């Protein structure tokens, strides 16, 4: 009976919802492989988060599965606002002390994420939730990739204004730094 959040894989332009309002259909047979690859990557995100269940300040995934022609995962529901809205509610600026207190738990948790040989690759104020109690939680590991094969080029996945310089290049040297 806990409150949870469900995330559904429904890529716009590739899949459409059937008349039953549940089942997904790929818009064309040409898109089926792209849809399947995306669904697999979506579930990979859930697997990554499930591995991090014991890491504080990281959203917890309870379950992930395929159903209705698509994929889902079920995670803890974290009530709060994203850091961007939080900062705007404080006049658009946070003091150094408040910023440090909000970010230090995330930074420490990222150290544990890096010990699992994972990179988040999409840290920004809209992926950090601030609860009423002032705790912070990092969400959305959709851009996370296993960082074990440095020979292969990494795809360019970033949020402009928040990504490090090396993330803008396919062969950029990426790591926990």
GROMACS .gro file of N, CA and C in nm, residues 110 114 118-124 127 140-145 147 153-177:
model
  126
  110UNK      N    1   2.658   1.013  -0.512
  110UNK     CA    2   2.719   0.993  -0.643
  110UNK      C    3   2.851   0.919  -0.630
  114UNK      N    4   2.932   0.589  -0.841
  114UNK     CA    5   3.055   0.569  -0.917
  114UNK      C    6   3.126   0.441  -0.877
  118UNK      N    7   2.909   0.339  -1.256
  118UNK     CA    8   2.801   0.404  -1.329
  118UNK      C    9   2.821   0.555  -1.330
  119UNK      N   10   2.777   0.617  -1.439
  119UNK     CA   11   2.776   0.762  -1.450
  119UNK      C   12   2.632   0.806  -1.472
  120UNK      N   13   2.588   0.908  -1.402
  120UNK     CA   14   2.451   0.957  -1.418
  120UNK      C   15   2.436   1.030  -1.552
  121UNK      N   16   2.525   1.121  -1.584
  121UNK     CA   17   2.534   1.195  -1.709
  121UNK      C   18   2.417   1.290  -1.737
  122UNK      N   19   2.335   1.319  -1.638
  122UNK     CA   20   2.223   1.412  -1.662
  122UNK      C   21   2.185   1.484  -1.534
  123UNK      N   22   2.284   1.527  -1.458
  123UNK     CA   23   2.255   1.596  -1.332
  123UNK      C   24   2.223   1.741  -1.362
  124UNK      N   25   2.106   1.784  -1.318
  124UNK     CA   26   2.062   1.921  -1.335
  124UNK      C   27   1.956   1.949  -1.229
  127UNK      N   28   1.640   1.737  -1.206
  127UNK     CA   29   1.652   1.596  -1.170
  127UNK      C   30   1.686   1.577  -1.021
  140UNK      N   31   1.601   1.019  -1.229
  140UNK     CA   32   1.619   1.008  -1.373
  140UNK      C   33   1.760   0.966  -1.415
  141UNK      N   34   1.782   0.836  -1.411
  141UNK     CA   35   1.908   0.780  -1.456
  141UNK      C   36   1.898   0.734  -1.601
  142UNK      N   37   1.807   0.795  -1.677
  142UNK     CA   38   1.787   0.756  -1.816
  142UNK      C   39   1.911   0.771  -1.901
  143UNK      N   40   1.998   0.864  -1.868
  143UNK     CA   41   2.119   0.884  -1.946
  143UNK      C   42   2.238   0.808  -1.888
  144UNK      N   43   2.216   0.736  -1.779
  144UNK     CA   44   2.326   0.662  -1.716
  144UNK      C   45   2.372   0.550  -1.808
  145UNK      N   46   2.499   0.527  -1.809
  145UNK     CA   47   2.556   0.419  -1.888
  145UNK      C   48   2.664   0.349  -1.805
  147UNK      N   49   3.008   0.248  -1.735
  147UNK     CA   50   3.129   0.318  -1.779
  147UNK      C   51   3.248   0.225  -1.776
  153UNK      N   52   3.283   0.459  -2.829
  153UNK     CA   53   3.242   0.598  -2.813
  153UNK      C   54   3.112   0.603  -2.734
  154UNK      N   55   3.097   0.705  -2.656
  154UNK     CA   56   2.976   0.723  -2.577
  154UNK      C   57   2.880   0.810  -2.658
  155UNK      N   58   2.753   0.779  -2.648
  155UNK     CA   59   2.655   0.862  -2.719
  155UNK      C   60   2.650   0.999  -2.654
  156UNK      N   61   2.611   1.097  -2.732
  156UNK     CA   62   2.603   1.233  -2.680
  156UNK      C   63   2.464   1.252  -2.620
  157UNK      N   64   2.459   1.244  -2.487
  157UNK     CA   65   2.337   1.265  -2.411
  157UNK      C   66   2.371   1.370  -2.307
  158UNK      N   67   2.305   1.483  -2.316
  158UNK     CA   68   2.339   1.589  -2.222
  158UNK      C   69   2.225   1.688  -2.208
  159UNK      N   70   2.237   1.770  -2.107
  159UNK     CA   71   2.146   1.881  -2.086
  159UNK      C   72   2.229   2.007  -2.096
  160UNK      N   73   2.204   2.086  -2.201
  160UNK     CA   74   2.283   2.206  -2.226
  160UNK      C   75   2.282   2.296  -2.103
  161UNK      N   76   2.400   2.344  -2.069
  161UNK     CA   77   2.416   2.432  -1.955
  161UNK      C   78   2.455   2.358  -1.827
  162UNK      N   79   2.442   2.225  -1.828
  162UNK     CA   80   2.475   2.148  -1.707
  162UNK      C   81   2.575   2.037  -1.733
  163UNK      N   82   2.599   2.003  -1.859
  163UNK     CA   83   2.689   1.894  -1.892
  163UNK      C   84   2.833   1.944  -1.896
  164UNK      N   85   2.929   1.858  -1.858
  164UNK     CA   86   3.069   1.895  -1.869
  164UNK      C   87   3.111   1.897  -2.016
  165UNK      N   88   3.217   1.968  -2.044
  165UNK     CA   89   3.265   1.986  -2.181
  165UNK      C   90   3.288   1.853  -2.253
  166UNK      N   91   3.345   1.756  -2.185
  166UNK     CA   92   3.378   1.629  -2.251
  166UNK      C   93   3.255   1.549  -2.292
  167UNK      N   94   3.141   1.583  -2.237
  167UNK     CA   95   3.018   1.511  -2.270
  167UNK      C   96   2.959   1.557  -2.403
  168UNK      N   97   3.008   1.668  -2.456
  168UNK     CA   98   2.961   1.720  -2.584
  168UNK      C   99   3.027   1.648  -2.702
  169UNK      N  100   3.125   1.563  -2.677
  169UNK     CA  101   3.197   1.493  -2.783
  169UNK      C  102   3.179   1.343  -2.769
  170UNK      N  103   3.163   1.273  -2.882
  170UNK     CA  104   3.144   1.128  -2.877
  170UNK      C  105   3.263   1.056  -2.814
  171UNK      N  106   3.382   1.108  -2.833
  171UNK     CA  107   3.500   1.041  -2.780
  171UNK      C  108   3.560   1.118  -2.662
  172UNK      N  109   3.478   1.197  -2.592
  172UNK     CA  110   3.525   1.270  -2.477
  172UNK      C  111   3.559   1.175  -2.362
  173UNK      N  112   3.663   1.206  -2.288
  173UNK     CA  113   3.705   1.123  -2.176
  173UNK      C  114   3.612   1.150  -2.058
  174UNK      N  115   3.517   1.060  -2.034
  174UNK     CA  116   3.416   1.081  -1.931
  174UNK      C  117   3.444   0.995  -1.809
  175UNK      N  118   3.412   1.049  -1.694
  175UNK     CA  119   3.431   0.975  -1.570
  175UNK      C  120   3.367   1.047  -1.454
  176UNK      N  121   3.386   0.997  -1.333
  176UNK     CA  122   3.323   1.057  -1.215
  176UNK      C  123   3.364   1.202  -1.188
  177UNK      N  124   3.477   1.244  -1.242
  177UNK     CA  125   3.520   1.382  -1.217
  177UNK      C  126   3.419   1.479  -1.272
   0.00000   0.00000   0.00000
